[in-house]
Amino acid sequence: MLKKVLLITLMMSSYVGFSQQKDQPSQVNLKARTEFQNEKFGMFIHFGLYSELGRGEWVMNNDNIPVNDYAKLKGFFNPIEFNAKDYVSMAKNAGVKYITLVTRHHDGFSMWDTKYSDFNIMNTPFKRDLVKELADECHKQGIKIVFYYSLLDWTRTDYSYWTGRTGKGTGRTEKGNWDDYIRFMKNQLTELLTQYGEVSGIWFDGYWDQMEEEKAGRNEKTYVDWKMPEIYELIHKLQPQCLVGNNHHISPLAGEDFQMFERDIPGENKGGLSFQKTSQLPLETCETLNGSWGFDLKDNKNKTGKELLDLLVNAAGSNANLLMNVGPMPNGKIPEPFIRSFTEIGDWMKVYGESIYGTRGGYMPKQKWGAITQKEGKIYVHILNNNGGKTITLEKFPFKKISSAYLLKDKKSIKYNLKNNILTFDSYPVDNENPDVVIAFEGR
């Protein structure tokens, strides 16, 4: 009996050790996480059949459009003005380090030449693999490519729509096999990770469809088994450096490499989706330049260059990347207001980029007057809002001695006082010419 117990114990120990080893990220993966944290600025692209209707990416669900009617959009999709070089060049000039492209949204339409669904871009008048064109151009220009992929599907009958929260009005009556749906997703992900060169990340969305609505203390149990461990293992097996993130609005699951916050700076919850705690994984906040992800004809609430700058700085000051979205028009062109905003932020980055790239979040959270970013031997104070001429006081300042303090824009020295770990210095006015006054402190 004792021998049997010992044998079982050894077997269980081996199993636990194996499980922990499986969840342990590889060195190449850890390196990719660090690089991701250093990049700080990405561009999100929401583009698909929904763009044609000009009412955002949720139009199929919001208008209860039946699958057969929605499928008619395939016959009209022909974004002849799409130019991958223009997209990537715009992003690169803005200081963007990676692009996250929606390859398949909740409407189930695949933007690449997939063998596992006829509902794809090759069966439209466009007849071009948009994913390949953009991925190839990213590789050519040295911009990393991340693929957004929806776990949720409003068109397929093997997706468990009868237990989900959305897509109830799209006319489906047949209930297919959930295992078939999991197999379909694995097949598509395998295509994306074997036919499009190096992929820096997979950005999942839709997991939340099979859970309670977002609220504090919600039950995190899902209505279906998403088989996420299997899917994550598949991704890391195909491309070990590929980072996995899941926009499920809960704390990260085992096997995930970064944590995202939708329309929120980590630690805040202004959007009502981010009740989860901030983890130790690399962080990312995603936002829109107006109020929509996909193209919305009537949405003219475009963020100013100053608002975009504030988001970037506050994200970096909170130890997160900013993933800023653009929703191209049906013809494939990016709206002019978005281009202007990215141009403005690019001009700013050329001067102040060192205070963003490669930094980590400030030793104190963002303040009413602005935020702090830092790296080895340097602390950057970003004054984003006028402080009424008041002196700025930083308590528990990390440096015991400051060797240099200056305005980052022109290296002009500033006056300061550091005593008993309390740093004080005069504030500077913020205006259109100086939307973010950056002060650099060097020391140890």
mmCIF file of C-alpha atoms in Angstrom, residues 29-187:
data_model
loop_
_atom_site.group_PDB
_atom_site.id
_atom_site.type_symbol
_atom_site.label_atom_id
_atom_site.label_comp_id
_atom_site.label_asym_id
_atom_site.label_seq_id
_atom_site.Cartn_x
_atom_site.Cartn_y
_atom_site.Cartn_z
ATOM 1 C CA ASN A 29 9.231 34.860 -25.286
ATOM 2 C CA LEU A 30 10.561 36.780 -22.285
ATOM 3 C CA LYS A 31 12.812 38.780 -24.610
ATOM 4 C CA ALA A 32 9.794 39.616 -26.776
ATOM 5 C CA ARG A 33 7.888 40.797 -23.699
ATOM 6 C CA THR A 34 10.683 43.219 -22.812
ATOM 7 C CA GLU A 35 10.816 44.511 -26.383
ATOM 8 C CA PHE A 36 7.041 45.006 -26.286
ATOM 9 C CA GLN A 37 7.327 47.048 -23.092
ATOM 10 C CA ASN A 38 9.974 49.217 -24.731
ATOM 11 C CA GLU A 39 7.930 49.934 -27.853
ATOM 12 C CA LYS A 40 5.192 51.930 -26.111
ATOM 13 C CA PHE A 41 3.189 52.960 -29.211
ATOM 14 C CA GLY A 42 1.117 50.849 -31.592
ATOM 15 C CA MET A 43 -1.551 51.439 -34.224
ATOM 16 C CA PHE A 44 -4.781 49.426 -34.258
ATOM 17 C CA ILE A 45 -6.633 48.930 -37.567
ATOM 18 C CA HIS A 46 -10.330 47.980 -37.578
ATOM 19 C CA PHE A 47 -11.337 47.327 -41.186
ATOM 20 C CA GLY A 48 -13.805 44.864 -42.679
ATOM 21 C CA LEU A 49 -17.232 44.395 -44.261
ATOM 22 C CA TYR A 50 -18.787 46.498 -41.499
ATOM 23 C CA SER A 51 -16.833 49.520 -42.775
ATOM 24 C CA GLU A 52 -19.136 49.657 -45.816
ATOM 25 C CA LEU A 53 -22.206 50.405 -43.701
ATOM 26 C CA GLY A 54 -20.496 53.258 -41.868
ATOM 27 C CA ARG A 55 -22.021 52.489 -38.482
ATOM 28 C CA GLY A 56 -19.153 50.856 -36.624
ATOM 29 C CA GLU A 57 -17.927 47.277 -36.332
ATOM 30 C CA TRP A 58 -20.907 46.128 -34.222
ATOM 31 C CA VAL A 59 -23.529 47.001 -36.853
ATOM 32 C CA MET A 60 -24.440 43.368 -37.588
ATOM 33 C CA ASN A 61 -25.296 42.739 -33.949
ATOM 34 C CA ASN A 62 -26.785 46.158 -33.227
ATOM 35 C CA ASP A 63 -29.115 46.087 -36.249
ATOM 36 C CA ASN A 64 -29.865 42.340 -35.977
ATOM 37 C CA ILE A 65 -28.819 41.764 -39.584
ATOM 38 C CA PRO A 66 -29.421 38.125 -40.619
ATOM 39 C CA VAL A 67 -26.396 36.168 -41.788
ATOM 40 C CA ASN A 68 -27.694 35.807 -45.360
ATOM 41 C CA ASP A 69 -28.301 39.548 -45.686
ATOM 42 C CA TYR A 70 -24.964 40.494 -44.142
ATOM 43 C CA ALA A 71 -23.180 38.131 -46.531
ATOM 44 C CA LYS A 72 -24.377 40.301 -49.444
ATOM 45 C CA LEU A 73 -21.767 42.859 -48.400
ATOM 46 C CA LYS A 74 -19.135 40.576 -49.911
ATOM 47 C CA GLY A 75 -20.357 41.659 -53.336
ATOM 48 C CA PHE A 76 -19.647 45.333 -52.581
ATOM 49 C CA PHE A 77 -16.342 45.123 -50.725
ATOM 50 C CA ASN A 78 -13.706 46.659 -52.969
ATOM 51 C CA PRO A 79 -11.373 49.068 -51.099
ATOM 52 C CA ILE A 80 -9.409 50.091 -54.188
ATOM 53 C CA GLU A 81 -7.676 52.950 -52.334
ATOM 54 C CA PHE A 82 -6.074 50.611 -49.797
ATOM 55 C CA ASN A 83 -2.302 50.905 -49.938
ATOM 56 C CA ALA A 84 -0.253 48.968 -47.400
ATOM 57 C CA LYS A 85 2.785 51.171 -47.961
ATOM 58 C CA ASP A 86 0.792 54.298 -47.085
ATOM 59 C CA TYR A 87 -0.546 52.694 -43.899
ATOM 60 C CA VAL A 88 2.827 51.502 -42.654
ATOM 61 C CA SER A 89 4.649 54.682 -43.660
ATOM 62 C CA MET A 90 2.103 56.800 -41.797
ATOM 63 C CA ALA A 91 2.530 54.638 -38.705
ATOM 64 C CA LYS A 92 6.325 54.648 -38.909
ATOM 65 C CA ASN A 93 6.491 58.435 -39.338
ATOM 66 C CA ALA A 94 4.299 58.773 -36.245
ATOM 67 C CA GLY A 95 6.773 56.754 -34.181
ATOM 68 C CA VAL A 96 4.597 53.634 -34.082
ATOM 69 C CA LYS A 97 6.553 50.434 -33.408
ATOM 70 C CA TYR A 98 3.879 47.820 -34.132
ATOM 71 C CA ILE A 99 0.567 47.521 -35.965
ATOM 72 C CA THR A 100 -2.304 45.390 -34.713
ATOM 73 C CA LEU A 101 -4.551 44.427 -37.628
ATOM 74 C CA VAL A 102 -8.048 42.998 -37.297
ATOM 75 C CA THR A 103 -7.894 39.791 -39.323
ATOM 76 C CA ARG A 104 -11.340 38.548 -38.314
ATOM 77 C CA HIS A 105 -13.889 40.464 -36.249
ATOM 78 C CA HIS A 106 -17.076 39.245 -34.568
ATOM 79 C CA ASP A 107 -18.900 39.192 -37.924
ATOM 80 C CA GLY A 108 -16.745 36.193 -38.877
ATOM 81 C CA PHE A 109 -15.358 37.705 -42.087
ATOM 82 C CA SER A 110 -11.723 36.736 -42.715
ATOM 83 C CA MET A 111 -9.492 39.435 -44.235
ATOM 84 C CA TRP A 112 -7.026 36.890 -45.682
ATOM 85 C CA ASP A 113 -6.906 33.984 -48.117
ATOM 86 C CA THR A 114 -8.114 31.300 -45.716
ATOM 87 C CA LYS A 115 -8.909 27.743 -46.774
ATOM 88 C CA TYR A 116 -11.251 27.197 -43.850
ATOM 89 C CA SER A 117 -14.063 29.625 -44.687
ATOM 90 C CA ASP A 118 -15.615 30.909 -47.908
ATOM 91 C CA PHE A 119 -16.572 34.062 -46.018
ATOM 92 C CA ASN A 120 -13.289 35.785 -46.820
ATOM 93 C CA ILE A 121 -11.750 38.671 -48.724
ATOM 94 C CA MET A 122 -10.782 36.587 -51.758
ATOM 95 C CA ASN A 123 -14.490 36.112 -52.522
ATOM 96 C CA THR A 124 -15.078 39.840 -52.921
ATOM 97 C CA PRO A 125 -14.439 42.136 -55.909
ATOM 98 C CA PHE A 126 -11.196 43.154 -54.134
ATOM 99 C CA LYS A 127 -9.747 39.622 -54.444
ATOM 100 C CA ARG A 128 -6.533 40.533 -52.599
ATOM 101 C CA ASP A 129 -5.085 39.164 -49.384
ATOM 102 C CA LEU A 130 -5.042 42.358 -47.315
ATOM 103 C CA VAL A 131 -3.408 40.645 -44.339
ATOM 104 C CA LYS A 132 -0.504 39.495 -46.500
ATOM 105 C CA GLU A 133 -0.028 42.908 -48.095
ATOM 106 C CA LEU A 134 0.087 44.683 -44.741
ATOM 107 C CA ALA A 135 2.244 42.032 -43.056
ATOM 108 C CA ASP A 136 4.735 42.079 -45.943
ATOM 109 C CA GLU A 137 4.971 45.873 -45.808
ATOM 110 C CA CYS A 138 5.461 45.835 -42.030
ATOM 111 C CA HIS A 139 8.325 43.375 -42.415
ATOM 112 C CA LYS A 140 9.797 45.522 -45.183
ATOM 113 C CA GLN A 141 9.686 48.752 -43.142
ATOM 114 C CA GLY A 142 10.710 47.234 -39.812
ATOM 115 C CA ILE A 143 7.360 47.585 -38.065
ATOM 116 C CA LYS A 144 6.129 44.608 -36.059
ATOM 117 C CA ILE A 145 2.791 43.009 -36.958
ATOM 118 C CA VAL A 146 0.197 41.737 -34.476
ATOM 119 C CA PHE A 147 -2.983 39.942 -35.529
ATOM 120 C CA TYR A 148 -6.317 40.629 -33.830
ATOM 121 C CA TYR A 149 -8.524 37.532 -33.965
ATOM 122 C CA SER A 150 -12.094 37.283 -32.687
ATOM 123 C CA LEU A 151 -13.031 34.215 -30.681
ATOM 124 C CA LEU A 152 -16.669 35.256 -31.023
ATOM 125 C CA ASP A 153 -18.581 34.704 -34.268
ATOM 126 C CA TRP A 154 -22.014 36.088 -35.224
ATOM 127 C CA THR A 155 -22.325 33.993 -38.392
ATOM 128 C CA ARG A 156 -21.222 30.394 -37.764
ATOM 129 C CA THR A 157 -23.688 27.858 -36.397
ATOM 130 C CA ASP A 158 -20.998 25.837 -34.596
ATOM 131 C CA TYR A 159 -20.219 28.875 -32.440
ATOM 132 C CA SER A 160 -22.246 28.518 -29.228
ATOM 133 C CA TYR A 161 -24.433 31.558 -29.863
ATOM 134 C CA TRP A 162 -27.250 30.069 -27.775
ATOM 135 C CA THR A 163 -25.150 30.530 -24.625
ATOM 136 C CA GLY A 164 -23.439 33.772 -25.661
ATOM 137 C CA ARG A 165 -24.425 37.344 -24.847
ATOM 138 C CA THR A 166 -24.426 38.741 -28.396
ATOM 139 C CA GLY A 167 -25.382 37.801 -31.940
ATOM 140 C CA LYS A 168 -28.847 36.573 -30.966
ATOM 141 C CA GLY A 169 -30.578 38.349 -33.859
ATOM 142 C CA THR A 170 -28.601 37.117 -36.849
ATOM 143 C CA GLY A 171 -31.075 34.404 -37.831
ATOM 144 C CA ARG A 172 -29.222 31.253 -36.804
ATOM 145 C CA THR A 173 -31.359 28.270 -35.791
ATOM 146 C CA GLU A 174 -29.074 25.255 -36.234
ATOM 147 C CA LYS A 175 -26.842 24.336 -33.306
ATOM 148 C CA GLY A 176 -23.533 22.976 -34.533
ATOM 149 C CA ASN A 177 -20.690 21.179 -32.768
ATOM 150 C CA TRP A 178 -18.503 23.320 -30.484
ATOM 151 C CA ASP A 179 -15.469 21.086 -31.065
ATOM 152 C CA ASP A 180 -15.772 21.859 -34.789
ATOM 153 C CA TYR A 181 -15.569 25.564 -33.985
ATOM 154 C CA ILE A 182 -12.462 25.105 -31.841
ATOM 155 C CA ARG A 183 -10.856 23.093 -34.652
ATOM 156 C CA PHE A 184 -11.785 25.827 -37.151
ATOM 157 C CA MET A 185 -10.102 28.509 -35.028
ATOM 158 C CA LYS A 186 -6.961 26.415 -34.573
ATOM 159 C CA ASN A 187 -6.771 25.881 -38.335
#
